[in-house]
Each structure stands twice: as C-alpha cells, then as structure tokens.
Amino acid sequence: MAALLSRRWWLQQLEVRDDDDSQLTYIQSFLSNDDLRPVLPEKRTWAAWNYVTYWLADSFNINTWMIASSMIQLGLSWWQAWLCVWIGYGVVTPFLVLNARPGAVHHITFPVVARASFGLWGSLWCVFNRAAMACIWYGVQASIGGTCVLVMLRAMWPSVNNIPNSMPVSSGTNTRDFMCFFLFWLISLPAIWFPIHKIRHFFTLKAIVVPIAALTFFVWCIIKAHGVGPIVRQPARIHGSQMSWAMVVSFMSCISNSITLVTNAPDFASRARRPSDAVLPQLIGAPLCYGVVCFIGIIVSSSSEAIYGQPIWSPIDLLGMFLDGEPSHATRFGVWFIAVAFIIAQTIRRGGYIAAIVGLCMTPWNLLKSSNNFTTYLSAYSVFLSSIAGVMITDYYLVHKGHYYVKDLYSTDRSGWYWYTYGANLRAYAAYIAGISINVVGFAGATGRTVPLAATRIYELSFFTGMGVSGLVYWMLNQAFPARGAAKSFKEIDLSAETNDIESDHDFDEKSAIVDVTESIASASV
C-alpha cells in the first residue's frame, strides 16, 4: 500500500495543475490546462531587460564559444569566421521575433500558437518534433555540463581524476565521467521545477556571473600567452568560390543552431509585460551577445596556441590543461570559478522532467563522440523545424493577418476556426511536406550518398529552402482554398474577446477579461 501511495504521489507531482473548479472532460483538460491557457496578467513578468539578460545568459555557453572553430578549420580567417557569426545570428533573429509575436500579443505558448496553423490535433506533430529536439539537447547539454563538473572537482580535489573505472567498455563512458554527468544532471533538475515567469531571475544571475567568468578567462589567457596568439594573424587558406561557399555554410550553421529557439519563440514571449518588450531586446540583444561570445572564444583559442603550440577550441579542455602538473592555488581557484560559471551557463530550463529522463537514458556521450553524425542530425532536424516555422509565420502574417479567435484554440467545436479537417489543417501539412521534400536529396548526400551538387547546395541552405518553400506553398493553398478566419488586412486582435465584449473600452479589467476567456474555454462544448 505504501508503494502504491508513493507512486500516486509522484504521478500527482508530474501532472499539470488545473486551478479551474469546473469539471472538465479528458479532451478538454488535454486542450486546456495551466500551461496552455492564456497567461494571466500577474504572470506576465518579463520586461525588456529580462529578454536582454536571457540572451546574454543563453549565448554564454560552450556551444557558442566553439562555433567559430569549425569555420576557421574550414579555411576561413578569424575575422571572416566572426563575420559569419554576425550574419548568421543577425539573419535568424528577425524570424525568431516574427514567430514570437503571437505569443507576445495573445499571451499563448508555442503548442497553442501551432494550433492556429496546423489545427487542434494536427499541431501535436509539431509539439512532438520540438519535444524530441528538447530531449536531445537536454542530454547534450548535460553531457557537456558533466565535463565542466569534472574540471571543477579536479580544481578542488585533483585525485578525482584517478577514480578507477568499474563500467564496461560497451557503456561508452567510465565511472569518473558518468559520475560528473550525473551530478550535473541532478544540478539541472531544480531549474525545471519553476515556471517560466519565475525563472527570469535565474537568467539575471547567469547574465552576471557567466560574463564575468568569461572575461576573466579572456584576460587570463592573453596574459598567459603574452598576446592574442597567432590565429588572429592567420590569413584565409581558401579563396574564390570555395571561400564564398564556406562562408555560406558557416553562417548557416549559426542559423541551424538557433532553429529550435525560432520554433518555440512564443513560449518566452507569452510572458512579456508588453508585446514591445519581446521585439528590440531580442532583435538587438541576440546577435550582439552571440557575436561577443564567439569573439572571446576565438581570442582564447588563439592564445592557447601560443601557450601549448596548438589551438584548444574547447574552453573546458583548456581549463583542464591548466590543472595539469602542479598548478598554484590561485590557478586552481581561477579554474574552479570559471568551471562553476560554465556549469551555470549550461543549466537551462529546456523542457521538463520527461526531457531530463530521456536525456539521461539516451547516453548522450555516445552521440557527441562523432561530431559529424551529430552535426548531420542537427542539420536534418532543422529541415523539419524550419518547415514548421515557415507555416506558422505565414499563417499569422499573410493568412490570418493577426486575427485570432483564441477561444477556438481550446475547443473541438466543428464550426471553430481551427478545427479545419477533423482537427488537422491539410494545407499546413501539404506545405510542411513540400518544405521537407526539397531537401530530401541533399540530406541523402549528407549521409554519404552520391547526389548532384545542386541538391547539396539546396540542403546546405535548408533553413531558407525549408521555410521559404513551406511558407510559399501554404500561402498559395490558402489563396486557392481560404481557411476560415483568413483576413484581408492586418490587425492583431482576439475576435473571441471582442465577441464577449471584454475589450469594449480602454479601461477594462484585464485580469477579469482573461479569466472570462479562460472560463469560456473550460466550458467549450466537445
């Protein structure tokens, strides 16, 4: 009996709470719960500076630090690689802001925004795609975070590096590394517990601690190397069309690295105090922060070549090398502080406990052993997500033109705007498949098949080809077969709120209005 009660308690903790007193059917509770309903005014706590600190915190991670290394290894000079970083993040950020807009205006999250274009049930595939990527990234971040924990522990207790291995070779890891991975995994769990509107302070903490540590590392390496090292004086090793296309591939890698954030951009935007808070802070903050972090990574790696005779692109590997031999107490403390900062940098609320469990079970250290396979996987997944984002952006700006009927986003009423065909928008799926199809041949080439060069080039531009084709096909299909609620002029408005007369004047009680809409959603017929 005690075991049964214990299992029930854990299941209750994993359930999404529903504060609504009304009796909801299973389908109603599936469509509408505290995580899905429009965000109440008191939970819209993200101001403009919170978005700045979010991007400052998100950009200071090991993935961003090392992204320029692959560009320089392709043969680009350091400044060409840095230029690609600015171009890549500068190009992708406007799409992120565009897709975040429905969340910022109507205060709804990505799963609900996806319903507007893909349909009530059709949106589940979009959510599944994003959730799968979240699980993969959770595991990858935890694996990288585990290396940070190892360096931190080595700085305190050097003998931790000599822990005997008791794990089989087939596990792909060893006792020491798995212990560090598991410790980081445990550290990351508390960040999942708190809802999005409360974790803005965590991003503020990261935005203070991590840049200080990064700048300390930056200055420390320059002093240790007696300069910025040889990489900044190294010219490009490729020229002409080869260099031009290498730059294209390089800035596209930055875009692919951000496609997950573009897709679920409404999640954080839904917590904005005002829609404008989620525009300029992100439009300016994201490229600027990523550009600064990549510059620090380039200079630190260049300095490492002067110190060790070869560039060390991973900051964690470089910190580990600082601990080799007989380091001073000051060196050990410096390494410990920077390692702790990187642990904080790698910790982020990316999905939930299910993602954490899947991320643990997928043995991500094996995935990361082959960087080529992992890069191929990420590029392939960007095709799926960019096609989803293309449909969502086109639907909001070119089809429904800002007109929403929020109540219907939570109702299976067959006459609702978003019921489409048995709950799925066939126009959206036709466009989605078209966006994927144009990249299929190129993807086969990325896995080792012999394909035409043109197909490879199209695939390397998969963000634009996937998003562009899916968006164009979706718009054309809506011109031929207009969806319900398609508008002729752009106006951001919730027509269900207008119908309920809750926006009849400028002095209405916004909280009561949201509660009225919530009650309407809960009582919607099934």
Coordinates of C-alpha atoms in Angstrom, one line a residue:
M1 CA 0.0 0.0 0.0
A2 CA 2.8 2.4 0.9
A3 CA 4.4 1.7 -2.5
L4 CA 1.1 2.4 -4.3
L5 CA 0.6 5.7 -2.4
S6 CA 4.2 6.7 -3.2
R7 CA 3.6 6.0 -7.0
R8 CA 0.4 8.0 -6.9
W9 CA 2.2 10.9 -5.2
W10 CA 4.9 11.0 -7.9
L11 CA 2.3 10.9 -10.6
Q12 CA 0.4 13.8 -9.0
Q13 CA 3.7 15.8 -8.9
L14 CA 4.1 15.3 -12.7
E15 CA 0.6 16.3 -13.5
V16 CA -0.1 19.8 -14.9
R17 CA -2.2 21.6 -12.3
D18 CA -5.6 22.9 -13.2
D19 CA -7.0 25.5 -10.9
D20 CA -10.3 25.7 -12.7
D21 CA -13.1 24.4 -10.5
S22 CA -15.2 23.3 -13.4
Q23 CA -15.4 19.6 -14.3
L24 CA -13.5 19.1 -17.5
T25 CA -13.7 16.1 -19.7
Y26 CA -10.4 14.3 -20.7
I27 CA -10.3 16.1 -24.1
Q28 CA -11.0 19.5 -22.5
S29 CA -8.2 19.0 -19.9
F30 CA -5.9 17.9 -22.7
L31 CA -6.6 21.0 -24.7
S32 CA -6.6 23.4 -21.8
N33 CA -4.5 23.5 -18.6
D34 CA -2.4 26.0 -16.7
D35 CA 0.5 25.6 -19.1
L36 CA -1.7 26.1 -22.2
R37 CA -4.3 28.7 -21.3
P38 CA -3.5 32.4 -22.0
V39 CA -1.0 33.7 -19.4
L40 CA -2.7 35.7 -16.7
P41 CA -1.5 39.4 -16.2
E42 CA 0.2 38.6 -12.9
K43 CA 2.4 36.0 -14.7
R44 CA 3.5 38.4 -17.4
T45 CA 6.6 39.3 -15.6
W46 CA 9.2 39.5 -18.4
A47 CA 10.2 43.1 -19.1
A48 CA 12.6 44.3 -21.8
W49 CA 15.7 43.9 -19.7
N50 CA 14.7 40.3 -18.9
Y51 CA 14.9 39.4 -22.6
V52 CA 18.3 41.1 -22.7
T53 CA 19.6 39.0 -19.7
Y54 CA 18.0 35.9 -21.3
W55 CA 20.1 36.3 -24.5
L56 CA 23.2 37.3 -22.5
A57 CA 22.8 34.1 -20.4
D58 CA 21.8 31.9 -23.3
S59 CA 24.7 32.9 -25.6
F60 CA 27.4 32.3 -23.0
N61 CA 27.7 28.6 -23.4
I62 CA 30.3 26.2 -24.7
N63 CA 28.4 25.5 -28.0
T64 CA 28.5 29.2 -28.9
W65 CA 32.1 29.6 -27.6
M66 CA 33.3 26.9 -30.1
I67 CA 31.0 27.6 -33.1
A68 CA 33.7 29.7 -34.9
S69 CA 36.2 26.9 -34.6
S70 CA 34.6 24.8 -37.3
M71 CA 34.6 27.9 -39.6
I72 CA 38.4 28.5 -39.1
Q73 CA 39.0 24.8 -39.6
L74 CA 37.2 25.2 -43.0
G75 CA 39.9 27.6 -44.0
L76 CA 38.4 31.0 -43.1
S77 CA 40.4 33.7 -41.3
W78 CA 39.3 34.7 -37.8
W79 CA 37.6 37.8 -39.0
Q80 CA 35.7 36.0 -41.8
A81 CA 34.5 33.5 -39.2
W82 CA 33.4 36.2 -36.9
L83 CA 31.6 38.0 -39.7
C84 CA 29.7 34.7 -40.4
V85 CA 28.6 34.6 -36.8
W86 CA 27.2 38.2 -37.1
I87 CA 25.5 37.4 -40.4
G88 CA 24.0 34.1 -39.2
Y89 CA 22.6 35.3 -35.9
G90 CA 21.6 38.6 -37.5
V91 CA 19.6 36.9 -40.2
V92 CA 17.9 34.3 -38.0
T93 CA 16.9 36.7 -35.1
P94 CA 14.2 38.6 -37.1
F95 CA 12.5 35.3 -37.9
L96 CA 12.6 34.5 -34.1
V97 CA 11.0 37.8 -33.3
L98 CA 8.3 37.3 -36.0
N99 CA 7.4 33.9 -34.7
A100 CA 7.4 35.2 -31.1
R101 CA 4.8 37.9 -31.9
P102 CA 1.6 35.8 -31.5
G103 CA 2.8 34.7 -28.0
A104 CA 3.6 38.3 -27.0
V105 CA 0.3 39.7 -28.3
H106 CA -2.1 37.0 -27.3
H107 CA 0.0 35.6 -24.4
I108 CA -0.2 32.0 -25.6
T109 CA 2.6 29.4 -25.8
F110 CA 4.1 27.5 -28.8
P111 CA 1.8 24.4 -28.6
V112 CA -1.3 26.7 -28.8
V113 CA 0.1 29.0 -31.5
A114 CA 0.8 25.9 -33.6
R115 CA -2.9 25.0 -33.4
A116 CA -3.8 28.2 -35.3
S117 CA -2.0 27.0 -38.4
F118 CA -1.8 23.2 -38.1
G119 CA -5.1 22.6 -36.3
L120 CA -6.1 21.4 -32.9
W121 CA -4.8 17.8 -33.4
G122 CA -2.5 18.5 -36.3
S123 CA -0.4 20.6 -34.0
L124 CA 0.6 17.6 -31.9
W125 CA 3.1 16.5 -34.6
C126 CA 4.8 20.0 -34.3
V127 CA 4.9 19.7 -30.5
F128 CA 6.3 16.2 -30.7
N129 CA 9.1 17.4 -33.1
R130 CA 10.0 20.2 -30.7
A131 CA 9.9 17.9 -27.7
A132 CA 12.1 15.3 -29.3
M133 CA 14.7 18.0 -30.0
A134 CA 14.4 19.3 -26.4
C135 CA 15.2 15.8 -25.1
I136 CA 18.3 15.5 -27.4
W137 CA 19.5 18.9 -26.4
Y138 CA 18.9 18.3 -22.7
G139 CA 21.1 15.2 -22.9
V140 CA 23.8 17.0 -24.9
Q141 CA 23.9 20.0 -22.5
A142 CA 24.1 17.6 -19.6
S143 CA 27.0 15.7 -21.2
I144 CA 28.9 19.0 -21.8
G145 CA 28.0 20.2 -18.3
G146 CA 29.4 16.9 -16.9
T147 CA 32.8 17.9 -18.3
C148 CA 32.5 21.2 -16.5
V149 CA 31.8 19.4 -13.3
L150 CA 34.9 17.2 -13.8
V151 CA 37.1 20.3 -14.1
M152 CA 35.5 21.9 -11.1
L153 CA 36.1 18.8 -9.0
R154 CA 39.7 18.5 -10.2
A155 CA 40.3 22.1 -9.1
M156 CA 39.2 21.2 -5.6
W157 CA 40.4 17.5 -5.4
P158 CA 43.0 16.6 -8.0
S159 CA 42.7 12.9 -7.1
V160 CA 39.2 12.8 -8.6
N161 CA 40.9 12.4 -12.0
N162 CA 42.2 9.0 -10.8
I163 CA 38.9 7.4 -9.9
P164 CA 39.1 3.7 -11.0
N165 CA 36.7 2.6 -13.7
S166 CA 34.1 0.0 -13.0
M167 CA 31.9 0.4 -16.1
P168 CA 32.1 -1.8 -19.2
V169 CA 33.6 -0.6 -22.4
S170 CA 30.1 -1.0 -24.1
S171 CA 28.8 1.8 -21.9
G172 CA 30.8 4.3 -23.9
T173 CA 31.9 6.1 -20.7
N174 CA 33.7 5.5 -17.4
T175 CA 32.9 5.8 -13.7
R176 CA 34.5 9.2 -13.3
D177 CA 32.8 10.8 -16.3
F178 CA 29.4 9.3 -15.6
M179 CA 29.6 10.5 -12.0
C180 CA 30.2 14.0 -13.3
F181 CA 27.5 13.8 -15.9
F182 CA 25.0 12.5 -13.3
L183 CA 26.0 15.3 -10.8
F184 CA 25.3 17.9 -13.5
W185 CA 22.0 16.2 -14.4
L186 CA 21.0 16.5 -10.7
I187 CA 22.1 20.1 -10.5
S188 CA 19.9 21.0 -13.6
L189 CA 16.7 19.5 -12.1
P190 CA 15.7 22.4 -9.8
A191 CA 15.7 24.7 -12.8
I192 CA 12.9 22.6 -14.3
W193 CA 10.7 22.9 -11.3
F194 CA 10.0 26.6 -11.5
P195 CA 7.6 28.0 -14.2
I196 CA 8.9 30.3 -16.9
H197 CA 7.6 33.5 -15.4
K198 CA 9.6 32.9 -12.3
I199 CA 13.0 31.8 -13.8
R200 CA 13.8 35.2 -15.2
H201 CA 15.9 35.9 -12.1
F202 CA 18.0 32.8 -12.9
F203 CA 18.8 34.3 -16.2
T204 CA 19.8 37.5 -14.5
L205 CA 22.1 35.5 -12.3
K206 CA 23.7 33.9 -15.3
A207 CA 24.0 37.2 -17.1
I208 CA 26.1 38.5 -14.2
V209 CA 28.2 35.5 -13.2
V210 CA 29.0 33.9 -16.6
P211 CA 30.2 37.0 -18.5
I212 CA 32.5 37.9 -15.5
A213 CA 34.0 34.4 -15.7
A214 CA 34.3 34.6 -19.5
L215 CA 36.1 37.9 -19.4
T216 CA 38.3 36.7 -16.6
F217 CA 39.2 33.7 -18.8
F218 CA 39.8 36.0 -21.7
V219 CA 42.2 38.3 -19.9
W220 CA 43.9 35.4 -18.1
C221 CA 44.7 33.6 -21.4
I222 CA 46.0 36.8 -23.1
I223 CA 48.4 37.5 -20.1
K224 CA 49.5 33.9 -20.0
A225 CA 50.2 33.9 -23.8
H226 CA 51.8 37.4 -23.7
G227 CA 49.4 38.4 -26.5
V228 CA 46.4 37.3 -28.5
G229 CA 48.2 34.4 -30.3
P230 CA 48.8 33.5 -33.9
I231 CA 45.3 32.8 -35.1
V232 CA 44.4 36.5 -35.4
R233 CA 47.3 36.8 -37.9
Q234 CA 46.5 33.7 -39.8
P235 CA 45.1 34.5 -43.3
A236 CA 42.4 32.5 -45.0
R237 CA 43.5 29.2 -46.5
I238 CA 40.8 29.1 -49.2
H239 CA 39.9 31.7 -51.9
G240 CA 37.3 32.4 -54.6
S241 CA 34.1 30.5 -54.8
Q242 CA 35.4 27.9 -52.3
M243 CA 35.7 30.6 -49.7
S244 CA 32.4 32.2 -50.6
W245 CA 30.5 28.9 -50.1
A246 CA 32.4 28.1 -46.9
M247 CA 31.2 31.4 -45.5
V248 CA 27.6 30.5 -46.6
V249 CA 27.9 27.1 -44.9
S250 CA 29.4 28.8 -41.8
F251 CA 26.6 31.3 -41.2
M252 CA 24.0 28.7 -42.0
S253 CA 25.5 26.6 -39.1
C254 CA 24.6 29.5 -36.8
I255 CA 21.1 29.6 -38.1
S256 CA 20.7 25.8 -37.7
N257 CA 21.9 26.2 -34.1
S258 CA 19.0 28.6 -33.5
I259 CA 16.1 27.0 -35.3
T260 CA 14.8 25.3 -32.1
L261 CA 14.5 28.8 -30.5
V262 CA 12.8 30.2 -33.6
T263 CA 10.2 27.5 -33.5
N264 CA 9.2 27.8 -29.8
A265 CA 9.7 31.5 -29.6
P266 CA 6.1 32.1 -28.4
D267 CA 6.9 30.4 -25.1
F268 CA 9.0 33.1 -23.6
A269 CA 7.2 35.9 -25.5
S270 CA 3.9 34.9 -23.9
R271 CA 5.3 36.1 -20.5
A272 CA 6.1 39.6 -21.9
R273 CA 4.6 42.6 -20.0
R274 CA 4.0 44.3 -23.3
P275 CA 4.5 43.0 -26.8
S276 CA 7.2 45.6 -27.5
D277 CA 9.3 44.1 -24.7
A278 CA 9.9 41.0 -26.9
V279 CA 10.9 42.9 -30.0
L280 CA 14.0 45.2 -29.8
P281 CA 15.7 43.5 -26.8
Q282 CA 15.7 40.3 -28.8
L283 CA 16.3 41.8 -32.2
I284 CA 19.5 43.6 -31.0
G285 CA 20.4 41.5 -27.9
A286 CA 20.7 38.1 -29.5
P287 CA 23.2 38.9 -32.4
L288 CA 25.2 41.2 -30.2
C289 CA 25.6 38.6 -27.4
Y290 CA 26.4 35.7 -29.7
G291 CA 29.0 37.9 -31.5
V292 CA 30.7 38.9 -28.3
V293 CA 30.9 35.3 -27.0
C294 CA 32.3 34.0 -30.3
F295 CA 35.0 36.7 -30.3
I296 CA 36.1 35.7 -26.8
G297 CA 36.2 32.1 -27.9
I298 CA 38.4 32.9 -30.9
I299 CA 40.9 35.0 -28.9
V300 CA 41.1 32.5 -26.1
S301 CA 41.8 29.7 -28.6
S302 CA 44.3 31.8 -30.4
S303 CA 46.1 32.5 -27.1
S304 CA 46.1 28.8 -26.3
E305 CA 48.1 28.1 -29.5
A306 CA 50.8 30.4 -28.2
I307 CA 50.8 28.6 -24.8
Y308 CA 50.6 25.0 -25.9
G309 CA 51.6 25.0 -29.6
Q310 CA 48.2 24.1 -30.9
P311 CA 44.7 25.8 -30.7
I312 CA 42.5 24.4 -27.9
W313 CA 39.0 25.2 -29.1
S314 CA 37.1 23.7 -26.1
P315 CA 37.3 26.0 -23.1
I316 CA 36.8 23.0 -20.8
D317 CA 39.7 21.2 -22.3
L318 CA 41.9 24.3 -21.9
L319 CA 40.9 24.7 -18.3
G320 CA 41.8 21.0 -17.7
M321 CA 45.2 21.6 -19.2
F322 CA 45.7 24.5 -16.8
L323 CA 45.3 21.9 -14.0
D324 CA 48.0 19.5 -15.4
G325 CA 51.2 19.4 -13.5
E326 CA 51.4 21.3 -10.2
P327 CA 49.1 24.3 -10.5
S328 CA 49.2 27.0 -7.9
H329 CA 46.3 27.6 -5.5
A330 CA 45.4 30.8 -7.4
T331 CA 45.3 28.8 -10.7
R332 CA 43.1 26.1 -9.1
F333 CA 40.7 28.7 -7.7
G334 CA 40.5 30.5 -11.1
V335 CA 39.8 27.3 -12.9
W336 CA 37.2 26.3 -10.3
F337 CA 35.4 29.7 -10.6
I338 CA 35.3 29.6 -14.4
A339 CA 34.1 25.9 -14.4
V340 CA 31.3 26.8 -12.0
A341 CA 30.3 29.6 -14.2
F342 CA 30.2 27.2 -17.2
I343 CA 28.0 24.8 -15.2
I344 CA 25.6 27.7 -14.6
A345 CA 25.8 28.6 -18.3
Q346 CA 24.9 25.0 -19.3
T347 CA 21.9 24.9 -17.0
I348 CA 18.7 26.0 -18.5
R349 CA 15.0 25.1 -18.4
R350 CA 14.6 23.3 -21.8
G351 CA 11.6 21.1 -21.4
G352 CA 10.7 19.3 -18.2
Y353 CA 11.4 16.1 -16.3
I354 CA 10.5 13.9 -19.2
A355 CA 13.2 15.6 -21.2
A356 CA 15.6 15.1 -18.3
I357 CA 14.9 11.4 -18.1
V358 CA 15.1 10.9 -21.8
G359 CA 18.3 12.9 -21.9
L360 CA 19.8 10.6 -19.3
C361 CA 18.7 7.4 -20.9
M362 CA 19.9 8.3 -24.4
T363 CA 23.6 8.2 -23.3
P364 CA 24.5 11.5 -25.0
W365 CA 28.2 11.0 -24.5
N366 CA 28.0 8.4 -27.3
L367 CA 26.2 10.9 -29.6
L368 CA 28.9 13.5 -29.0
K369 CA 31.7 11.1 -29.8
S370 CA 31.0 11.5 -33.5
S371 CA 30.7 15.2 -34.2
N372 CA 30.0 14.6 -37.9
N373 CA 27.0 12.4 -37.1
F374 CA 25.7 14.8 -34.6
T375 CA 26.1 17.8 -37.0
T376 CA 24.2 15.8 -39.7
Y377 CA 21.4 15.0 -37.2
L378 CA 21.1 18.7 -36.2
S379 CA 21.0 19.8 -39.9
A380 CA 18.4 17.2 -40.7
Y381 CA 16.2 18.3 -37.8
S382 CA 16.5 21.9 -38.8
V383 CA 14.7 21.0 -42.0
F384 CA 11.7 19.7 -40.0
L385 CA 11.6 22.7 -37.6
S386 CA 12.1 25.4 -40.3
S387 CA 9.2 24.0 -42.3
I388 CA 7.0 24.2 -39.2
A389 CA 8.1 27.8 -38.5
G390 CA 7.5 28.7 -42.2
V391 CA 3.9 27.7 -41.9
M392 CA 3.4 29.4 -38.6
I393 CA 4.9 32.7 -39.6
T394 CA 3.0 32.7 -42.9
D395 CA -0.3 31.9 -41.2
Y396 CA 0.0 34.7 -38.7
Y397 CA 1.2 37.5 -41.1
L398 CA -0.2 36.6 -44.5
V399 CA -3.2 34.4 -44.0
H400 CA -5.0 35.3 -40.7
K401 CA -3.1 38.6 -40.6
G402 CA -3.0 38.9 -36.8
H403 CA -6.7 37.9 -36.4
Y404 CA -7.1 35.2 -33.8
Y405 CA -10.2 33.6 -32.2
V406 CA -8.4 32.5 -29.0
K407 CA -11.5 30.7 -27.6
D408 CA -11.5 28.3 -30.6
L409 CA -7.9 27.3 -29.9
Y410 CA -9.2 25.3 -26.9
S411 CA -12.4 24.0 -28.4
T412 CA -13.2 21.0 -30.6
D413 CA -16.4 22.6 -31.9
R414 CA -16.6 21.6 -35.5
S415 CA -17.5 25.1 -36.5
G416 CA -14.5 26.6 -34.8
W417 CA -11.7 28.4 -36.8
Y418 CA -9.1 25.8 -36.0
W419 CA -11.0 22.5 -36.5
Y420 CA -10.1 22.5 -40.2
T421 CA -10.5 18.9 -41.4
Y422 CA -11.0 16.6 -38.4
G423 CA -8.7 18.8 -36.3
A424 CA -5.9 19.0 -38.8
N425 CA -5.1 21.7 -41.4
L426 CA -4.3 19.8 -44.6
R427 CA -3.0 23.0 -46.2
A428 CA -0.4 23.2 -43.5
Y429 CA 0.7 19.6 -43.9
A430 CA 1.0 19.9 -47.6
A431 CA 3.2 22.9 -47.2
Y432 CA 5.2 21.2 -44.4
I433 CA 5.9 18.1 -46.6
A434 CA 6.9 20.4 -49.5
G435 CA 9.4 22.2 -47.3
I436 CA 10.9 18.9 -46.3
S437 CA 10.8 17.3 -49.8
I438 CA 13.0 19.9 -51.4
N439 CA 15.8 19.0 -49.0
V440 CA 15.5 15.2 -49.1
V441 CA 18.0 14.6 -51.9
G442 CA 20.6 16.8 -50.2
F443 CA 20.1 15.1 -46.9
A444 CA 20.9 11.8 -48.6
G445 CA 24.1 13.4 -49.8
A446 CA 24.9 14.4 -46.2
T447 CA 24.7 10.8 -45.1
G448 CA 27.2 9.7 -47.7
R449 CA 25.2 9.1 -50.8
T450 CA 26.3 10.5 -54.2
V451 CA 23.9 13.3 -55.2
P452 CA 24.1 16.3 -57.6
L453 CA 25.9 19.3 -56.3
A454 CA 22.8 21.4 -56.7
A455 CA 20.9 19.2 -54.2
T456 CA 23.8 19.6 -51.7
R457 CA 23.7 23.3 -52.0
I458 CA 19.9 23.4 -51.5
Y459 CA 20.3 21.3 -48.4
E460 CA 23.0 23.5 -47.0
L461 CA 20.5 26.3 -47.3
S462 CA 17.8 24.2 -45.6
F463 CA 16.6 26.9 -43.3
F464 CA 15.7 29.2 -46.2
T465 CA 14.6 26.5 -48.6
G466 CA 12.5 24.6 -46.0
M467 CA 11.0 27.7 -44.5
G468 CA 10.6 29.5 -47.9
V469 CA 9.0 26.6 -49.7
S470 CA 6.7 25.7 -46.9
G471 CA 5.6 29.3 -46.4
L472 CA 5.0 29.9 -50.2
V473 CA 3.1 26.7 -50.6
Y474 CA 0.9 27.4 -47.6
W475 CA 0.1 30.9 -48.8
M476 CA -0.7 29.6 -52.3
L477 CA -3.0 26.9 -50.9
N478 CA -4.8 29.5 -48.8
Q479 CA -5.3 31.7 -51.9
A480 CA -6.9 28.8 -53.6
F481 CA -8.8 27.4 -50.6
P482 CA -9.1 30.2 -48.0
A483 CA -9.1 29.0 -44.4
R484 CA -11.8 30.2 -42.0
G485 CA -10.8 33.5 -40.4
A486 CA -8.5 34.5 -43.3
A487 CA -8.3 38.3 -43.2
K488 CA -7.8 40.9 -45.9
S489 CA -6.0 43.5 -43.7
F490 CA -3.5 43.1 -40.9
K491 CA -4.8 43.8 -37.3
E492 CA -3.7 42.0 -34.2
I493 CA -6.9 41.2 -32.4
D494 CA -8.7 38.4 -30.5
L495 CA -12.1 38.3 -32.0
S496 CA -13.4 35.9 -29.3
A497 CA -12.6 38.7 -26.7
E498 CA -14.4 41.2 -28.9
T499 CA -17.4 38.9 -29.1
N500 CA -17.6 38.7 -25.3
D501 CA -17.4 42.5 -25.0
I502 CA -14.4 42.3 -22.8
E503 CA -12.4 44.9 -24.8
S504 CA -15.2 47.4 -25.3
D505 CA -13.1 50.3 -23.8
H506 CA -9.6 51.0 -22.7
D507 CA -10.3 50.8 -19.0
F508 CA -11.5 47.2 -18.8
D509 CA -10.1 44.9 -16.1
E510 CA -7.6 42.9 -18.0
K511 CA -7.3 40.1 -15.4
S512 CA -11.1 39.7 -15.3
A513 CA -11.1 39.6 -19.1
I514 CA -8.6 36.8 -19.2
V515 CA -10.5 34.9 -16.5
D516 CA -13.7 35.3 -18.6
V517 CA -11.9 33.9 -21.6
T518 CA -10.5 31.0 -19.5
E519 CA -14.0 30.2 -18.2
S520 CA -15.3 30.2 -21.8
I521 CA -12.5 27.9 -22.8
A522 CA -13.2 25.5 -20.0
S523 CA -16.9 25.3 -20.8
A524 CA -16.5 25.0 -24.5
S525 CA -18.5 22.1 -25.9
V526 CA -16.7 19.0 -27.1

